[in-house]
CSV table of C-alpha atoms and ligand atoms in Angstrom, one decimal:
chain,number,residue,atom,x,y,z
Y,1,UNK,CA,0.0,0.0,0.0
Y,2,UNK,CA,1.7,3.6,-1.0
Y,3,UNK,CA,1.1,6.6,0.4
Y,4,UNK,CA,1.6,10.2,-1.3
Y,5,UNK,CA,4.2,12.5,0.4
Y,6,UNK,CA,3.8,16.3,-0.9
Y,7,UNK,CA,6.4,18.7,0.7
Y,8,UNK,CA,4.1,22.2,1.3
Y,9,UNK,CA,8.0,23.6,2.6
Y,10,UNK,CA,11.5,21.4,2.4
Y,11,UNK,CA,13.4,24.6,4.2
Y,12,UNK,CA,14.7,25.2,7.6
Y,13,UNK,CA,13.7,27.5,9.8
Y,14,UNK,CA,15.4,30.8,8.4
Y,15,UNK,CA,15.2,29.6,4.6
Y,16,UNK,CA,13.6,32.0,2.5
Y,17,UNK,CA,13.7,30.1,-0.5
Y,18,UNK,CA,11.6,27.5,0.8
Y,19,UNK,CA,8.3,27.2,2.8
Y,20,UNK,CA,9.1,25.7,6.3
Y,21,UNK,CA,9.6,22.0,6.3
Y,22,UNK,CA,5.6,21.0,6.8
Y,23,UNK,CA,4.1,18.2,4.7
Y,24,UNK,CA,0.8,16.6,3.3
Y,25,UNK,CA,0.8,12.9,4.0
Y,26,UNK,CA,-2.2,11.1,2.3
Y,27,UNK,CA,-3.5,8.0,1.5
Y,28,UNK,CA,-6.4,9.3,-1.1
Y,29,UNK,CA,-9.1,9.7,1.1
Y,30,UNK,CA,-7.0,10.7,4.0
Y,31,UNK,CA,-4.8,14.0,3.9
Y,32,UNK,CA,-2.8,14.5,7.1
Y,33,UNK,CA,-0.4,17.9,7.5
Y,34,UNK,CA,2.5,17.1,9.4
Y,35,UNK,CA,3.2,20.4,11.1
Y,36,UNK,CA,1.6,23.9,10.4
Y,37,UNK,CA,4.2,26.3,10.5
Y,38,UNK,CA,4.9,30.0,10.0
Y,39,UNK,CA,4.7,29.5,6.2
Y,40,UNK,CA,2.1,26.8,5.9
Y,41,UNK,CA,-1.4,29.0,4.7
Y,42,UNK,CA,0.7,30.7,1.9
Y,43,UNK,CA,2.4,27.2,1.0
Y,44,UNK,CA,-0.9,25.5,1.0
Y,45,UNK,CA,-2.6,28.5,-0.7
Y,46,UNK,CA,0.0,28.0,-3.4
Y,47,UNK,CA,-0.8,24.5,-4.0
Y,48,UNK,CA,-4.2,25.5,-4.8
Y,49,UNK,CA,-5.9,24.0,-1.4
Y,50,UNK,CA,-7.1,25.1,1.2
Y,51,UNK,CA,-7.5,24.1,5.2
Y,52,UNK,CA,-10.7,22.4,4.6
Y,53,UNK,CA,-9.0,20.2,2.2
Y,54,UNK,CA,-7.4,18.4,5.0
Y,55,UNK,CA,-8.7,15.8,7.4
Y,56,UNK,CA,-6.2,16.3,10.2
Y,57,UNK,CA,-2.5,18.2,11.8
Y,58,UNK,CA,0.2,16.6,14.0
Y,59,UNK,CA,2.6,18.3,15.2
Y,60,UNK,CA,5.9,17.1,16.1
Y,61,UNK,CA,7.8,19.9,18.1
Y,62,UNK,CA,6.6,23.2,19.6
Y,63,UNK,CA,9.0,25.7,17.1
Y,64,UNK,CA,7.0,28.2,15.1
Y,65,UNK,CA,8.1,27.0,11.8
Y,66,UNK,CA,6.2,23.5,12.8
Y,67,UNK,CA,3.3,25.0,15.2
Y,68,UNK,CA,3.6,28.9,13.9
Y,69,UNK,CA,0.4,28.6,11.6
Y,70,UNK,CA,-2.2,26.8,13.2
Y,71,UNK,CA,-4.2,30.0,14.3
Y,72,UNK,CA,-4.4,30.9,11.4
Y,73,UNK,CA,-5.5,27.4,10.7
Y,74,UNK,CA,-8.2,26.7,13.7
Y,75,UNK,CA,-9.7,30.4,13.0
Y,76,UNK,CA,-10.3,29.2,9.4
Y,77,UNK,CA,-11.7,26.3,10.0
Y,78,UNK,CA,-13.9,27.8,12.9
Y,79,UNK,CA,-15.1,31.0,11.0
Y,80,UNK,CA,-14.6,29.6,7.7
Y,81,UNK,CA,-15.6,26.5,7.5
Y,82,UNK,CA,-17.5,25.7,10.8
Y,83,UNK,CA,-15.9,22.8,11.5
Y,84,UNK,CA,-12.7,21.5,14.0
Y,85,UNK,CA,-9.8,20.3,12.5
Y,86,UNK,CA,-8.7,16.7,14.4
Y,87,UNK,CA,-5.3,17.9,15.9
Y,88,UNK,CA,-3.0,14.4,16.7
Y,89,UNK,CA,-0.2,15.9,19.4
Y,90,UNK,CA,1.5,13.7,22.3
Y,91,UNK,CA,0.0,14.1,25.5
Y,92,UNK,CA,3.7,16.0,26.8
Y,93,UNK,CA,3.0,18.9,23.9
Y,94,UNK,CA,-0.4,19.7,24.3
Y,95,UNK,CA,-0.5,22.0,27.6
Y,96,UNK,CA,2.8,23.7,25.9
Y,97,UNK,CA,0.9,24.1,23.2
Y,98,UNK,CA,-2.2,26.2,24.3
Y,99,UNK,CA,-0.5,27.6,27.3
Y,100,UNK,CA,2.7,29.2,25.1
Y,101,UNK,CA,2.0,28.9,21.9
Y,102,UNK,CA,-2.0,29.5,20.9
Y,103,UNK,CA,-3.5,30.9,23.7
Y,104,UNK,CA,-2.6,34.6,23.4
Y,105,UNK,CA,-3.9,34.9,19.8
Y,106,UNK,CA,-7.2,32.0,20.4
Y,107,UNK,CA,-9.0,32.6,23.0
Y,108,UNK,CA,-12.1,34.7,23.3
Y,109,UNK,CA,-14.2,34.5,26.6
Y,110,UNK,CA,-17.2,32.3,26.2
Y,111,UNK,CA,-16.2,31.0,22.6
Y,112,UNK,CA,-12.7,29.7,22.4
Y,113,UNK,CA,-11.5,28.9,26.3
Y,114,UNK,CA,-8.9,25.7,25.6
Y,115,UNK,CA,-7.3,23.7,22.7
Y,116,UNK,CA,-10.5,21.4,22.8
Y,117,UNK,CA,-12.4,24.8,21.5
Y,118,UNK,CA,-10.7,25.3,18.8
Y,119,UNK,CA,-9.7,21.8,17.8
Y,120,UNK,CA,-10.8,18.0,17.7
Y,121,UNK,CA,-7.8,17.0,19.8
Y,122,UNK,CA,-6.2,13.4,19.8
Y,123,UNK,CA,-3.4,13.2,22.2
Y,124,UNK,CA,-1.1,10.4,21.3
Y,125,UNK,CA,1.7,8.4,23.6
Y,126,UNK,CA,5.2,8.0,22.3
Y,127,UNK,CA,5.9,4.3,21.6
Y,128,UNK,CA,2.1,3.5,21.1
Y,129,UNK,CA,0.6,3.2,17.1
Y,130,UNK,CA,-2.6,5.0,16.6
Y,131,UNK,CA,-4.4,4.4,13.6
Y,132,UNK,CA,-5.4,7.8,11.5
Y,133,UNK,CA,-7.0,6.3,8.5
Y,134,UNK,CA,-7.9,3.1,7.0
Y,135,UNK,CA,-4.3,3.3,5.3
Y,136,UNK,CA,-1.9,5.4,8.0
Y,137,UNK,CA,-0.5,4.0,11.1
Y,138,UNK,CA,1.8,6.4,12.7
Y,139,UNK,CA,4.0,6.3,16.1
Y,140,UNK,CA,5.7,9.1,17.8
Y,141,UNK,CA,9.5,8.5,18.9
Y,142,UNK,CA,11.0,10.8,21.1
Y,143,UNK,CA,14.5,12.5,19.7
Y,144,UNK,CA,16.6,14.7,20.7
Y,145,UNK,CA,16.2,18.5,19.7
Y,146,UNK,CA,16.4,21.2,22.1
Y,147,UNK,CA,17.6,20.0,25.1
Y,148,UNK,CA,14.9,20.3,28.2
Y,149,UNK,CA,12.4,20.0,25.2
Y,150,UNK,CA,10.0,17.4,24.1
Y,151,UNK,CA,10.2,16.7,20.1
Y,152,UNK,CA,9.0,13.8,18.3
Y,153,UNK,CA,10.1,12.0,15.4
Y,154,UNK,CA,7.3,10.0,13.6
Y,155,UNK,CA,7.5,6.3,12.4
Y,156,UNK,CA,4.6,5.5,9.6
Y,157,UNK,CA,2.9,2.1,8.9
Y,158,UNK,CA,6.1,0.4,10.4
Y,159,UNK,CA,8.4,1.5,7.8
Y,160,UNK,CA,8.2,5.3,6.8
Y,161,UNK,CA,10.5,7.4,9.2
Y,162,UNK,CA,10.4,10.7,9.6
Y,163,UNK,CA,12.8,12.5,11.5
Y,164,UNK,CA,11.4,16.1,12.2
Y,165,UNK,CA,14.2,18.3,13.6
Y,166,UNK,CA,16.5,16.4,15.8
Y,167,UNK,CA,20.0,15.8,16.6
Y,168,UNK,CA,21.7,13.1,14.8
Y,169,UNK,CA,21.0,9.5,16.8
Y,170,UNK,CA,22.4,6.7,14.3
Y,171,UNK,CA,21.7,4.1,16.6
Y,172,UNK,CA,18.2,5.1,16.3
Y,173,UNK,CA,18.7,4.8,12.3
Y,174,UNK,CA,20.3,1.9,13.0
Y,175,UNK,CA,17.8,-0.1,14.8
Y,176,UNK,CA,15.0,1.1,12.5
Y,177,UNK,CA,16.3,-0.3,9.6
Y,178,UNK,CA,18.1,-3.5,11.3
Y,179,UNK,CA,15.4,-4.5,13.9
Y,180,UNK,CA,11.7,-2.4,12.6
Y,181,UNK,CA,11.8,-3.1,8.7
Y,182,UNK,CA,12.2,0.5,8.3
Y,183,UNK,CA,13.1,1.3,4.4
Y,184,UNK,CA,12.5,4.9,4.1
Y,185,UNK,CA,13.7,7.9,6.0
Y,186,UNK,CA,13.1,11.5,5.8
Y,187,UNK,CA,15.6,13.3,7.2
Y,188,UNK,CA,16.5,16.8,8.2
Y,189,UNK,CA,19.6,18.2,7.1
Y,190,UNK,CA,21.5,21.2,8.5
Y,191,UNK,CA,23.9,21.0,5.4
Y,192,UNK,CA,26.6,23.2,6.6
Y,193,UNK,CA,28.6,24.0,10.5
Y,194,UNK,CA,27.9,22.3,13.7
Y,195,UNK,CA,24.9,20.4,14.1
Y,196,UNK,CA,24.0,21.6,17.9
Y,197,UNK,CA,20.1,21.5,17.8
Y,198,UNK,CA,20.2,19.5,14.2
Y,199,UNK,CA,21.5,16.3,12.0
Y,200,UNK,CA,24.5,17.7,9.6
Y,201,UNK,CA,24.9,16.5,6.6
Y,202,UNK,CA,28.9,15.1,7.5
Y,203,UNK,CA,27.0,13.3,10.0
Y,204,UNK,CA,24.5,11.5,7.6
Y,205,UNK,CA,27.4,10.7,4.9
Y,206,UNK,CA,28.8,8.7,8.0
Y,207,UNK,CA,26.0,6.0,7.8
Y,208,UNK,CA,26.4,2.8,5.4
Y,209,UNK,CA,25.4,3.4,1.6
Y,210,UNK,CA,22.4,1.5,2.0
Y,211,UNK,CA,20.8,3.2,4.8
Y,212,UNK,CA,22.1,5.9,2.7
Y,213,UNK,CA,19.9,5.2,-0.3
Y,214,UNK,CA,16.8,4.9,2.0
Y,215,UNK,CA,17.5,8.6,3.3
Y,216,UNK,CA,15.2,11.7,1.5
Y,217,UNK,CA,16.7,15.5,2.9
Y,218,UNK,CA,14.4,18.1,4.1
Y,219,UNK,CA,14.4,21.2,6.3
Y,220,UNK,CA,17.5,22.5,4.3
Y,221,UNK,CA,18.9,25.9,3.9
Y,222,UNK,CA,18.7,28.4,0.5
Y,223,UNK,CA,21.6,27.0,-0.3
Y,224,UNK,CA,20.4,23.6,-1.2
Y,225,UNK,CA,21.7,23.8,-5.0
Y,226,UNK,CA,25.5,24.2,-3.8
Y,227,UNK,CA,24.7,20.9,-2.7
Y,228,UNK,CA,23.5,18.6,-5.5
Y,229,UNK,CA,26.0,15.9,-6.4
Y,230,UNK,CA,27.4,16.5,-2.4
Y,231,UNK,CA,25.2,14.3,-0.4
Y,232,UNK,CA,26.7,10.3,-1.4
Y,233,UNK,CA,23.5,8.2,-1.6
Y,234,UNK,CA,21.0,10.5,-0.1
Y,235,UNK,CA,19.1,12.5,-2.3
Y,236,UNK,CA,17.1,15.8,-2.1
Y,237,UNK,CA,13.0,15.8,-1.2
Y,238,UNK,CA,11.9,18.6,-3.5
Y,239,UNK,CA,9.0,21.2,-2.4
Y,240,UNK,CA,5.8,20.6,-3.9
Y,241,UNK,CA,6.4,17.5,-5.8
Y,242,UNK,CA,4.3,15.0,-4.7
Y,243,UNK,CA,6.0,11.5,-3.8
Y,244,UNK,CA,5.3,8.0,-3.7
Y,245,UNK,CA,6.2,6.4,-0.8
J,1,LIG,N1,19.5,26.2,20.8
J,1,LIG,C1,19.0,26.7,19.6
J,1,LIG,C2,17.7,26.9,19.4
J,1,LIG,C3,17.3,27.3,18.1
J,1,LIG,N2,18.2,27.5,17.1
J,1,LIG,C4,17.7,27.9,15.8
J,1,LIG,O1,16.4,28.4,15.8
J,1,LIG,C5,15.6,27.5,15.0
J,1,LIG,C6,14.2,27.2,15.5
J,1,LIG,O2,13.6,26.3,14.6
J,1,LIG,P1,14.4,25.0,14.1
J,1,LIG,O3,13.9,24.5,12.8
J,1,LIG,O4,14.5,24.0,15.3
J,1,LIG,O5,15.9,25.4,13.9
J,1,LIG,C7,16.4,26.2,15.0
J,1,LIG,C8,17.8,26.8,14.8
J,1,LIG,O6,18.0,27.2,13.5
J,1,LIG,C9,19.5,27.2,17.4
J,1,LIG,O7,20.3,27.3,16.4
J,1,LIG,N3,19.9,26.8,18.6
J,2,LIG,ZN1,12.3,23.3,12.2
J,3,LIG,ZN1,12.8,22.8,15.8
């Protein structure tokens, strides 16, 4: 069974070039968007779709290019188009979320007082697959980001990973592939200087040419095209084109 991976951003946070790193994961009668960041209603808009095109959000980390376009979001959808969007977000990031992210621009006494106002929320546990559609399975795996931080990576119908932002953990990689029948990986790239907060690209050309060849790069910088030819197996996810995975 495939699924259909469309990139609405492939940049990192300060690209300018690209959208921020957000995604449409769909099975054909299920769209999910993985993260709703800063850039996400333009991004979308230039797709030619709209909110109420989609069935459901996760998000993965609380970092505005991931989480820094869902009021936007929930006010269309409540003003809009009258309906709540399903929101999937671990149990750890959903106080977070409301408390420091949405709760400042969302709420209105008597109309919007909590998350569960504004959206259809599905708190998920890491380590435990919850089914989204008839066709996506998908399990949160904590990583390593921001230290003090909760961030989640995702792992999708036991073989689709997708790294969101994190540090580089190769032993996560590692056991994926070797232990879960993991055979595709989307992975951030910080493609130039010290990693700190991401996954450098020196980092990933460390791991064996076939894990390699399993590995998609996202959440890159504008200077992405300096790059081509530079990144050993790995190759490139492009913004907008729509993958089959
Ligand atoms: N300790 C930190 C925290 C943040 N940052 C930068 O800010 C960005 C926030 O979004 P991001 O996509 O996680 O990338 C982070 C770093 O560029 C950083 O470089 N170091
Ligand atoms: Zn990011
Ligand atoms: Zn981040």
């Amino acid at each position: 069974m495939s699924l259909q991976l469309q990139m609405l951003g492939t940049g990192s946070a300060f690209a300018k070039k690209y959208f921020n790193n957000n995604a449409l994961l769909g099975d054909g009668s299920f769209t999910l968007l993985i993260d709703c960041g800063i850039t996400a209603p333009l991004a979308l808009h230039q797709l030619g779709k709209t909110f109420n095109d989609l069935d459901a959000v996760l998000i993965t980390h609380i970092h505005g290019d991931h989480v820094g376009g869902l009021e936007e979001l929930a006010f269309q959808m409540k003003y809009a188009y009258h309906r709540k969007m399903k929101l999937y977000i671990a149990e750890a990031l959903r106080d977070v979320l409301w408390e420091h992210t949405l709760k400042g621009g969302l709420s209105q006494p008597g109309q919007i007082t909590c998350l569960e106002d504004a959206f259809d929320v599905h708190t998920l546990q890491p380590g435990v697959p919850c089914r989204l559609s008839e066709q996506i399975e998908l399990e949160l795996i904590p990583n390593r980001h921001i230290p003090g931080k909760d961030s989640f990576s995702l792992y999708i119908n036991g073989r689709i990973f997708y790294s969101a932002d994190m540090t580089f953990d190769p032993g996560l990689l590692d056991k994926l592939v070797g232990e879960r029948g993991c055979d595709t990986i989307l992975h951030e790239v910080q493609l130039e200087g010290p990693g700190e907060v991401h996954t450098t690209l020196s980092e990933l050309l460390s791991l064996p040419e076939p894990v390699q060849r399993m590995i998609r790069l996202m959440h890159y910088a504008d200077n992405k095209d300096e790059f081509v030819g530079k990144t050993g197996e790995m190759t490139f996810l492009e913004q907008g084109h729509v993958n089959t995975l």
